[in-house]
CSV table of C-alpha atoms and ligand atoms in Angstrom, one decimal:
chain,number,residue,atom,x,y,z
A,4,MET,CA,6.2,-22.2,29.3
A,5,SER,CA,8.4,-19.1,28.8
A,6,LYS,CA,11.1,-18.3,31.3
A,7,SER,CA,10.1,-16.0,34.2
A,8,VAL,CA,11.7,-12.6,34.2
A,9,VAL,CA,12.4,-10.1,37.0
A,10,ILE,CA,13.2,-6.5,36.6
A,11,LYS,CA,15.2,-5.5,39.6
A,12,GLY,CA,16.0,-2.2,41.3
A,13,GLY,CA,14.2,0.2,39.0
A,14,THR,CA,11.7,3.0,39.6
A,15,ILE,CA,8.3,2.2,38.2
A,16,VAL,CA,6.4,5.1,36.6
A,17,ASN,CA,2.7,4.7,36.5
A,18,PRO,CA,-0.1,7.3,36.0
A,19,ASP,CA,-0.8,7.2,39.7
A,20,GLY,CA,2.8,7.7,40.8
A,21,GLN,CA,6.3,6.3,41.1
A,22,SER,CA,7.7,3.5,43.3
A,23,ARG,CA,11.0,1.7,43.7
A,24,VAL,CA,10.0,-2.0,43.4
A,25,ASP,CA,10.9,-5.2,41.5
A,26,VAL,CA,8.6,-6.6,38.8
A,27,ARG,CA,8.2,-10.3,38.2
A,28,ILE,CA,6.8,-11.5,34.8
A,29,GLU,CA,5.5,-14.9,33.8
A,30,ASN,CA,3.7,-16.1,30.7
A,31,GLY,CA,3.4,-12.7,29.3
A,32,LYS,CA,1.9,-11.0,32.3
A,33,VAL,CA,3.1,-9.1,35.4
A,34,VAL,CA,2.6,-11.5,38.2
A,35,GLU,CA,4.2,-9.8,41.2
A,36,VAL,CA,5.4,-6.3,42.1
A,37,GLY,CA,7.4,-5.9,45.3
A,38,ALA,CA,10.7,-6.2,47.1
A,39,ASN,CA,13.4,-8.8,46.6
A,40,LEU,CA,11.8,-10.8,43.8
A,41,SER,CA,13.6,-13.4,41.8
A,42,ALA,CA,13.1,-15.3,38.6
A,43,ASP,CA,14.8,-17.4,35.8
A,44,VAL,CA,16.1,-14.3,34.1
A,45,GLN,CA,17.2,-11.2,36.1
A,46,LEU,CA,17.3,-7.8,34.4
A,47,ASP,CA,19.2,-5.1,36.3
A,48,ALA,CA,17.2,-1.8,36.3
A,49,SER,CA,19.3,0.1,38.9
A,50,GLY,CA,19.2,3.8,38.1
A,51,CYS,CA,16.5,3.1,35.5
A,52,ILE,CA,12.8,4.0,34.9
A,53,VAL,CA,10.5,1.1,34.4
A,54,SER,CA,7.5,2.1,32.3
A,55,SER,CA,5.0,0.6,29.9
A,56,GLY,CA,6.6,0.0,26.4
A,57,PHE,CA,6.4,2.9,23.9
A,58,ILE,CA,3.9,3.0,21.1
A,59,ASP,CA,4.8,4.7,17.8
A,60,LEU,CA,1.8,6.1,16.0
A,61,HIS,CA,3.9,6.8,12.9
A,62,ALA,CA,6.4,4.4,11.6
A,63,HIS,CA,7.2,3.8,7.9
A,64,LEU,CA,8.3,0.2,7.8
A,65,ARG,CA,8.5,0.2,3.9
A,66,GLU,CA,7.4,-3.4,3.5
A,67,PRO,CA,5.9,-4.4,1.1
A,68,GLY,CA,7.7,-2.8,-1.8
A,69,LYS,CA,10.6,-0.8,-0.5
A,70,GLU,CA,12.6,-3.4,1.4
A,71,GLU,CA,15.9,-1.8,0.4
A,72,ALA,CA,15.1,0.9,2.9
A,73,GLU,CA,13.6,-1.2,5.7
A,74,THR,CA,11.7,-4.4,6.3
A,75,ILE,CA,9.1,-5.0,9.0
A,76,GLU,CA,11.7,-7.1,10.8
A,77,THR,CA,14.5,-4.5,10.7
A,78,GLY,CA,12.0,-1.7,11.6
A,79,SER,CA,10.6,-3.9,14.4
A,80,ARG,CA,14.2,-4.4,15.8
A,81,ALA,CA,14.9,-0.7,15.6
A,82,GLY,CA,11.6,-0.1,17.5
A,83,ALA,CA,12.5,-2.7,20.2
A,84,LEU,CA,15.9,-1.0,20.7
A,85,GLY,CA,14.1,2.3,21.0
A,86,GLY,CA,11.9,0.9,23.8
A,87,TYR,CA,8.8,0.3,21.6
A,88,THR,CA,6.4,-2.6,22.0
A,89,ALA,CA,4.0,-1.5,19.3
A,90,LEU,CA,4.4,0.3,16.0
A,91,VAL,CA,1.6,1.7,13.8
A,92,ALA,CA,2.8,1.0,10.2
A,93,MET,CA,2.1,3.8,7.8
A,94,PRO,CA,0.3,2.9,4.6
A,95,ASN,CA,2.6,4.3,1.9
A,96,THR,CA,4.0,0.9,1.0
A,97,ASP,CA,4.0,-0.5,-2.5
A,98,PRO,CA,1.3,-1.7,-2.9
A,99,PRO,CA,-0.3,0.6,-0.4
A,100,GLN,CA,-2.2,-0.6,2.6
A,101,ASP,CA,-5.7,-0.2,1.1
A,102,SER,CA,-6.8,-3.9,0.9
A,103,ILE,CA,-7.3,-6.7,3.3
A,104,ALA,CA,-4.5,-8.6,1.5
A,105,VAL,CA,-1.8,-6.0,2.2
A,106,ILE,CA,-3.1,-5.4,5.8
A,107,ASP,CA,-2.9,-9.1,6.5
A,108,PHE,CA,0.5,-9.3,5.0
A,109,VAL,CA,1.9,-6.5,7.1
A,110,ARG,CA,0.3,-8.0,10.3
A,111,GLU,CA,1.7,-11.4,9.5
A,112,GLN,CA,5.2,-10.1,8.8
A,113,GLY,CA,5.0,-8.3,12.2
A,114,LYS,CA,4.1,-11.5,13.9
A,115,ARG,CA,6.9,-13.4,12.1
A,116,ALA,CA,9.4,-10.8,13.3
A,117,GLY,CA,7.9,-11.1,16.8
A,118,LEU,CA,9.6,-8.1,18.3
A,119,VAL,CA,6.8,-5.6,18.6
A,120,ASP,CA,3.1,-5.5,17.8
A,121,VAL,CA,2.9,-4.2,14.2
A,122,VAL,CA,-0.4,-2.4,13.8
A,123,PRO,CA,-1.2,-1.6,10.2
A,124,SER,CA,-3.0,1.7,9.4
A,125,GLY,CA,-5.3,1.7,6.4
A,126,CYS,CA,-5.4,4.1,3.5
A,127,ILE,CA,-8.2,6.7,3.5
A,128,THR,CA,-8.3,6.7,-0.3
A,129,LEU,CA,-7.5,3.9,-2.8
A,130,GLY,CA,-3.9,3.9,-3.7
A,131,ARG,CA,-3.5,7.1,-1.6
A,132,LEU,CA,-4.5,8.9,-4.8
A,133,GLY,CA,-7.1,11.1,-3.1
A,134,GLU,CA,-9.8,10.2,-5.6
A,135,THR,CA,-11.9,7.3,-4.3
A,136,LEU,CA,-12.4,6.1,-0.8
A,137,ALA,CA,-10.6,2.9,0.2
A,138,PRO,CA,-12.9,0.0,1.4
A,139,MET,CA,-12.9,1.5,4.9
A,140,ALA,CA,-15.7,-0.7,6.3
A,141,GLU,CA,-14.0,-3.9,5.2
A,142,LEU,CA,-10.7,-2.7,6.6
A,143,ALA,CA,-12.3,-1.7,9.9
A,144,GLN,CA,-14.0,-5.1,10.0
A,145,ALA,CA,-10.5,-6.6,9.7
A,146,GLY,CA,-9.4,-4.6,12.8
A,147,VAL,CA,-8.0,-1.4,11.3
A,148,THR,CA,-8.6,1.5,13.7
A,149,LEU,CA,-6.5,4.3,12.1
A,150,PHE,CA,-6.8,5.5,8.5
A,151,THR,CA,-4.4,7.8,6.8
A,152,ASP,CA,-3.0,8.7,3.4
A,153,ASP,CA,0.2,9.8,5.1
A,154,GLY,CA,2.9,11.1,2.9
A,155,VAL,CA,0.1,13.2,1.4
A,156,GLY,CA,-2.9,14.9,2.8
A,157,VAL,CA,-6.4,14.2,1.4
A,158,GLN,CA,-6.8,17.4,-0.7
A,159,ASP,CA,-10.5,17.0,-1.7
A,160,ALA,CA,-12.6,18.5,1.1
A,161,SER,CA,-15.8,16.7,-0.1
A,162,LEU,CA,-14.0,13.3,-0.1
A,163,MET,CA,-12.6,14.1,3.4
A,164,ARG,CA,-16.0,15.0,4.7
A,165,ARG,CA,-17.4,11.7,3.4
A,166,ALA,CA,-14.4,9.8,4.9
A,167,LEU,CA,-15.2,11.4,8.2
A,168,GLU,CA,-18.8,10.5,8.0
A,169,TYR,CA,-17.9,6.8,7.4
A,170,ALA,CA,-15.2,6.9,10.1
A,171,LYS,CA,-17.8,8.1,12.6
A,172,GLY,CA,-20.2,5.3,11.7
A,173,LEU,CA,-17.4,2.7,11.9
A,174,GLY,CA,-15.9,4.0,15.1
A,175,VAL,CA,-12.4,4.5,13.6
A,176,THR,CA,-10.1,7.5,13.6
A,177,LEU,CA,-8.7,9.4,10.5
A,178,ALA,CA,-5.1,10.6,10.8
A,179,GLN,CA,-4.3,13.5,8.5
A,180,HIS,CA,-1.0,14.5,7.0
A,181,CYS,CA,-1.8,18.3,6.8
A,182,GLU,CA,-0.4,19.7,3.6
A,183,VAL,CA,-2.3,21.7,1.0
A,184,ALA,CA,-0.3,20.4,-2.0
A,185,GLU,CA,-0.8,23.5,-4.2
A,186,LEU,CA,1.2,25.5,-1.7
A,187,THR,CA,4.2,23.2,-1.4
A,188,LYS,CA,5.1,22.3,-5.0
A,189,GLY,CA,8.9,21.7,-5.3
A,190,ALA,CA,9.4,22.8,-1.7
A,191,VAL,CA,12.5,21.5,0.2
A,192,MET,CA,12.5,23.5,3.4
A,193,ASN,CA,10.4,25.9,5.6
A,194,GLU,CA,9.5,29.2,3.9
A,195,CYS,CA,11.5,31.8,5.8
A,196,GLN,CA,14.1,34.4,5.3
A,197,CYS,CA,16.7,31.7,5.5
A,198,CYS,CA,15.2,29.8,2.5
A,199,THR,CA,15.2,33.0,0.4
A,200,ASP,CA,18.9,33.5,1.3
A,201,LEU,CA,19.7,29.9,0.3
A,202,GLY,CA,17.7,30.1,-2.9
A,203,LEU,CA,15.6,27.1,-1.9
A,204,PRO,CA,11.9,26.8,-2.6
A,205,GLY,CA,9.9,27.2,0.6
A,206,TRP,CA,7.1,25.1,2.3
A,207,PRO,CA,5.0,27.7,4.0
A,208,SER,CA,3.4,27.1,7.4
A,209,ILE,CA,0.0,28.1,6.0
A,210,ALA,CA,0.0,24.9,3.9
A,211,GLU,CA,-0.2,22.9,7.1
A,212,GLU,CA,-2.5,25.3,9.0
A,213,LEU,CA,-5.1,25.6,6.2
A,214,MET,CA,-5.7,21.8,6.3
A,215,VAL,CA,-5.7,21.7,10.1
A,216,PHE,CA,-8.3,24.4,10.1
A,217,ARG,CA,-10.4,22.7,7.3
A,218,ASP,CA,-10.3,19.4,9.0
A,219,ILE,CA,-11.2,20.8,12.4
A,220,GLU,CA,-14.3,22.3,10.8
A,221,LEU,CA,-15.1,19.0,9.1
A,222,VAL,CA,-14.8,17.2,12.4
A,223,ARG,CA,-17.2,19.8,13.9
A,224,ILE,CA,-19.9,19.1,11.4
A,225,THR,CA,-19.4,15.3,11.2
A,226,GLY,CA,-18.7,14.6,14.9
A,227,ALA,CA,-16.0,12.2,13.8
A,228,SER,CA,-12.6,11.6,15.5
A,229,MET,CA,-9.4,12.9,14.0
A,230,HIS,CA,-5.7,12.7,14.7
A,231,PHE,CA,-3.3,15.2,13.3
A,232,LEU,CA,0.1,13.8,12.3
A,233,HIS,CA,3.4,15.5,12.7
A,234,LEU,CA,2.2,19.0,13.5
A,235,SER,CA,5.1,21.5,13.1
A,236,THR,CA,3.9,25.1,13.5
A,237,ALA,CA,2.9,27.4,16.3
A,238,ARG,CA,-0.4,28.3,14.6
A,239,SER,CA,-1.3,24.6,14.2
A,240,VAL,CA,-0.9,24.2,17.9
A,241,GLU,CA,-3.2,27.2,18.6
A,242,LEU,CA,-5.9,25.8,16.2
A,243,VAL,CA,-5.9,22.4,17.9
A,244,ARG,CA,-6.0,24.0,21.3
A,245,ALA,CA,-9.1,26.0,20.4
A,246,ALA,CA,-10.7,22.9,18.8
A,247,LYS,CA,-10.1,20.9,22.0
A,248,ARG,CA,-11.6,23.7,24.0
A,249,ASP,CA,-14.7,23.3,21.9
A,250,GLY,CA,-14.9,19.7,22.9
A,251,LEU,CA,-14.1,18.2,19.5
A,252,SER,CA,-12.7,14.7,19.3
A,253,ILE,CA,-9.2,15.7,18.1
A,254,THR,CA,-5.7,14.4,19.0
A,255,ALA,CA,-2.4,15.5,17.7
A,256,GLU,CA,1.3,14.4,17.6
A,257,VAL,CA,4.7,16.0,17.1
A,258,THR,CA,7.9,14.3,16.1
A,259,PRO,CA,11.2,14.3,18.0
A,260,HIS,CA,12.9,16.1,15.1
A,261,HIS,CA,10.4,19.0,15.1
A,262,LEU,CA,11.2,19.5,18.8
A,263,SER,CA,14.9,19.5,18.4
A,264,LEU,CA,16.1,20.7,15.0
A,265,THR,CA,15.6,24.0,13.2
A,266,GLN,CA,15.3,25.2,9.6
A,267,GLU,CA,18.8,26.8,9.7
A,268,LEU,CA,20.3,23.3,9.4
A,269,LEU,CA,19.3,23.3,5.7
A,270,SER,CA,22.1,25.9,5.1
A,271,SER,CA,24.4,22.8,4.9
A,272,TYR,CA,22.4,21.7,1.9
A,273,ASP,CA,22.5,18.2,3.5
A,274,SER,CA,19.4,16.2,2.5
A,275,VAL,CA,19.5,14.4,5.9
A,276,TYR,CA,17.6,17.5,7.1
A,277,LYS,CA,15.0,17.3,4.4
A,278,VAL,CA,11.7,16.2,5.9
A,279,ASN,CA,8.0,16.7,5.4
A,280,PRO,CA,6.7,18.8,7.0
A,281,PRO,CA,10.0,20.7,7.1
A,282,LEU,CA,12.1,21.7,10.1
A,283,ARG,CA,10.7,25.0,11.3
A,284,SER,CA,11.8,27.9,13.4
A,285,ALA,CA,12.9,28.2,17.1
A,286,GLU,CA,9.6,29.9,17.8
A,287,ASP,CA,7.6,27.0,16.4
A,288,ILE,CA,9.6,24.6,18.6
A,289,ARG,CA,8.7,26.7,21.6
A,290,ALA,CA,5.1,26.6,20.8
A,291,LEU,CA,5.2,22.8,20.2
A,292,LYS,CA,6.7,22.4,23.6
A,293,VAL,CA,4.0,24.5,25.3
A,294,GLY,CA,1.5,22.3,23.4
A,295,LEU,CA,3.0,19.2,24.9
A,296,LEU,CA,2.9,20.7,28.4
A,297,ASP,CA,-0.7,21.9,28.3
A,298,GLY,CA,-2.1,18.7,26.7
A,299,THR,CA,-2.8,20.2,23.3
A,300,ILE,CA,-0.4,17.7,21.8
A,301,ASP,CA,-1.2,14.2,22.9
A,302,ALA,CA,1.7,12.2,21.6
A,303,ILE,CA,5.3,12.2,20.3
A,304,ALA,CA,5.5,10.0,17.2
A,305,THR,CA,8.6,9.3,15.2
A,306,ASP,CA,7.7,9.6,11.5
A,307,HIS,CA,10.5,7.0,11.2
A,308,ALA,CA,11.2,7.4,7.4
A,309,PRO,CA,14.1,5.2,6.3
A,310,HIS,CA,15.5,5.9,2.8
A,311,PRO,CA,18.3,4.1,0.9
A,312,ARG,CA,21.6,6.0,1.0
A,313,ARG,CA,21.6,6.3,-2.8
A,314,ASP,CA,18.3,8.2,-2.7
A,315,LYS,CA,19.3,10.5,0.2
A,316,GLU,CA,22.6,11.3,-1.5
A,317,MET,CA,20.7,13.0,-4.4
A,318,SER,CA,20.6,16.8,-4.5
A,319,LEU,CA,18.3,18.5,-2.0
A,320,ASP,CA,15.5,19.0,-4.6
A,321,MET,CA,15.6,15.4,-5.7
A,322,ALA,CA,16.2,13.6,-2.4
A,323,PRO,CA,13.1,12.1,-0.7
A,324,PRO,CA,12.0,13.7,2.6
A,325,GLY,CA,12.3,11.8,5.9
A,326,MET,CA,14.6,10.8,8.7
A,327,LEU,CA,15.0,7.8,11.0
A,328,GLY,CA,13.4,8.0,14.4
A,329,LEU,CA,12.8,4.8,16.2
A,330,GLU,CA,16.2,4.2,17.8
A,331,THR,CA,16.7,7.8,18.8
A,332,ALA,CA,13.3,9.1,19.9
A,333,LEU,CA,13.7,8.7,23.7
A,334,GLY,CA,17.2,10.1,23.6
A,335,VAL,CA,16.1,13.1,21.6
A,336,VAL,CA,12.9,13.7,23.7
A,337,MET,CA,14.9,13.5,26.9
A,338,ALA,CA,17.7,15.7,25.6
A,339,TYR,CA,15.6,18.4,23.9
A,340,GLY,CA,12.0,18.1,25.2
A,341,ASP,CA,12.2,19.9,28.6
A,342,LEU,CA,9.7,17.3,29.9
A,343,GLU,CA,9.3,15.5,33.2
A,344,ILE,CA,9.6,11.7,33.1
A,345,LYS,CA,5.9,11.2,33.6
A,346,ASP,CA,5.1,13.4,30.6
A,347,VAL,CA,7.7,11.5,28.5
A,348,VAL,CA,6.0,8.2,29.3
A,349,SER,CA,2.5,9.7,28.8
A,350,LEU,CA,3.5,11.1,25.4
A,351,LEU,CA,5.4,8.0,24.2
A,352,SER,CA,3.2,5.3,25.7
A,353,TRP,CA,0.0,6.0,27.5
A,354,ASN,CA,-1.7,8.4,25.1
A,355,PRO,CA,-0.6,6.8,21.9
A,356,ALA,CA,-1.9,3.4,23.1
A,357,ARG,CA,-5.3,5.0,23.5
A,358,ILE,CA,-5.2,6.8,20.2
A,359,ALA,CA,-4.3,3.5,18.4
A,360,LYS,CA,-7.0,1.7,20.4
A,361,ILE,CA,-4.5,-0.9,21.6
A,362,ASP,CA,-4.7,0.1,25.3
A,363,ALA,CA,-6.0,-3.3,26.4
A,364,ASP,CA,-2.4,-4.5,26.1
A,365,HIS,CA,-0.2,-1.5,25.7
A,366,GLY,CA,0.4,1.7,27.7
A,367,ARG,CA,-0.9,-0.1,30.8
A,368,PRO,CA,0.2,0.5,34.3
A,369,ILE,CA,2.9,-1.8,35.6
A,370,ALA,CA,0.7,-3.8,37.9
A,371,VAL,CA,-0.2,-7.4,38.6
A,372,GLY,CA,-2.4,-9.0,35.8
A,373,GLU,CA,-1.3,-6.5,33.1
A,374,SER,CA,0.4,-7.5,29.9
A,375,ALA,CA,4.1,-7.3,30.2
A,376,ASN,CA,4.9,-4.8,27.5
A,377,ILE,CA,7.6,-2.8,29.3
A,378,CYS,CA,10.5,-0.4,28.6
A,379,VAL,CA,13.4,0.0,31.1
A,380,PHE,CA,15.5,3.1,30.4
A,381,ASP,CA,18.3,5.0,32.0
A,382,PRO,CA,17.0,8.6,32.0
A,383,ASP,CA,20.5,10.2,32.5
A,384,LEU,CA,22.7,8.3,30.2
A,385,ALA,CA,24.3,10.5,27.6
A,386,TRP,CA,25.1,8.8,24.3
A,387,SER,CA,25.6,9.4,20.6
A,388,VAL,CA,24.5,7.5,17.6
A,389,ASP,CA,26.9,5.0,16.1
A,390,ILE,CA,25.8,4.7,12.5
A,391,GLU,CA,27.5,1.3,12.1
A,392,ARG,CA,25.3,-0.1,14.8
A,393,LEU,CA,21.8,1.0,13.8
A,394,ALA,CA,19.4,-1.9,13.5
A,395,SER,CA,17.5,0.0,10.7
A,396,LYS,CA,18.5,-0.9,7.2
A,397,SER,CA,19.0,2.8,6.4
A,398,ILE,CA,21.3,5.4,8.0
A,399,ASN,CA,19.5,8.7,7.4
A,400,THR,CA,19.6,10.0,10.9
A,401,PRO,CA,20.4,13.6,11.6
A,402,TYR,CA,21.6,12.9,15.1
A,403,VAL,CA,25.1,11.7,14.4
A,404,GLY,CA,27.5,13.9,16.4
A,405,ARG,CA,24.8,15.2,18.7
A,406,THR,CA,24.6,14.2,22.4
A,407,LEU,CA,21.4,12.5,23.3
A,408,ARG,CA,20.3,11.7,26.8
A,409,GLY,CA,18.2,8.8,28.0
A,410,ARG,CA,18.8,5.3,26.7
A,411,VAL,CA,16.8,2.1,26.6
A,412,ARG,CA,18.4,-0.7,28.6
A,413,HIS,CA,15.8,-3.4,28.3
A,414,THR,CA,12.6,-3.9,26.3
A,415,ILE,CA,10.1,-6.6,27.2
A,416,PHE,CA,7.5,-7.6,24.7
A,417,LYS,CA,4.7,-9.9,25.8
A,418,GLY,CA,6.8,-11.1,28.7
A,419,THR,CA,9.9,-11.9,26.6
A,420,PRO,CA,13.0,-9.6,26.6
A,421,THR,CA,13.6,-8.3,23.0
A,422,VAL,CA,16.4,-6.1,24.2
A,423,ILE,CA,18.7,-6.8,27.1
A,424,ASP,CA,21.4,-4.3,28.1
A,425,GLY,CA,20.9,-2.4,24.9
A,426,GLN,CA,21.4,-5.5,22.7
A,427,ALA,CA,18.6,-6.9,20.5
A,428,GLN,CA,17.9,-10.5,21.4
A,429,LYS,CA,17.0,-11.7,17.9
B,3,DOR,O1,9.4,13.2,5.7
B,3,DOR,C1,8.5,12.4,5.4
B,3,DOR,N1,8.7,11.2,5.0
B,3,DOR,N2,7.2,12.8,5.6
B,3,DOR,C2,6.1,12.0,5.2
B,3,DOR,O2,5.0,12.4,5.4
B,3,DOR,C3,6.4,10.7,4.5
B,3,DOR,C4,7.7,10.2,4.9
B,3,DOR,C5,8.1,9.1,4.0
B,3,DOR,O3,7.4,8.2,3.7
B,3,DOR,O4,9.3,9.0,3.6
């Protein structure tokens, strides 16, 4: 029997409201909610919010194949420290997640680490090459619910149409990385006046929006479900808003970095700011925030993309795109998102749990009988990143020297604390 745990003195945030009560946990479940509770392990939550644990729809855990950058264990630990209890593992591993063998391996490594639920996504196409469909039925049978070629978009409209038809039949969701590749060759930053001045090749907004538009229309004719990954432009938000108004089964996410950082940072020529899709303009950020508030955007997902220092130290054109996200997401969202606490929890937990179809155990209300996957965070604590203390194997975070607000104090995964007072427990 595991030790009983009590979370004391915090404010619970549930979809139906907030309340100041203690929470008692036993054998992986919430067993009591009320005043003056006690247990074997007592976690102080004074001044803190107690919410369901966060779910990241978009984490690059790099294992198998790129363990120099991250492993499932180090990524899981970074996730736990960021308040996460489940991570959807992106498929651009080596080999990619297009077979049962690799899916099983990722899941098993997740269980071995035991810090979060690692939920492998499956590739849409074999090898993420965009040529032949992956064995979607077989992967769906093995429990895969989200399919994506993330890192690249599926370029071939006919293949994408077929993938959506299969997805509809199988009851799974396709998650698209929206980028028309012909328009972004060699690009390192957003196409804007600034990129012309800097002499850097630009990644135009239209490269994202064309694929968003195409896929909305493919969803319209197939009736399938689609999730748009890391949307970054004002027009993409408008397109999704209109598609939702038409009743299409579409969801969308934005990243913390696209809500907080702008294209002008590339004037430093520092590759820590190189990311795909690129950092955009202040107007785009404003539109993404409106999208979060009016429900057009359903989730905030990290696109946690660790890269070895040696790779990120290459020149801007050679360095791989991507930045860390798991340990800083809450602090960035609270500092830059202009959101109420309830919206933060909804975007980081309740909605992503539904999109990943793991809402039987995650993103649940804090209530008796529910699985104890819980995050306790101080919403007001200002802090900054200490690069020496990151749990991630990589250090490519753009937030060094920036003040973040809101920090995870404890994380509880299946009833066991994985983080206590900001310290990982294993
Ligand atoms: O910046 C990015 N990095 N965007 C992606 O879509 C892929 C990711 C990676 O895998 O490094």
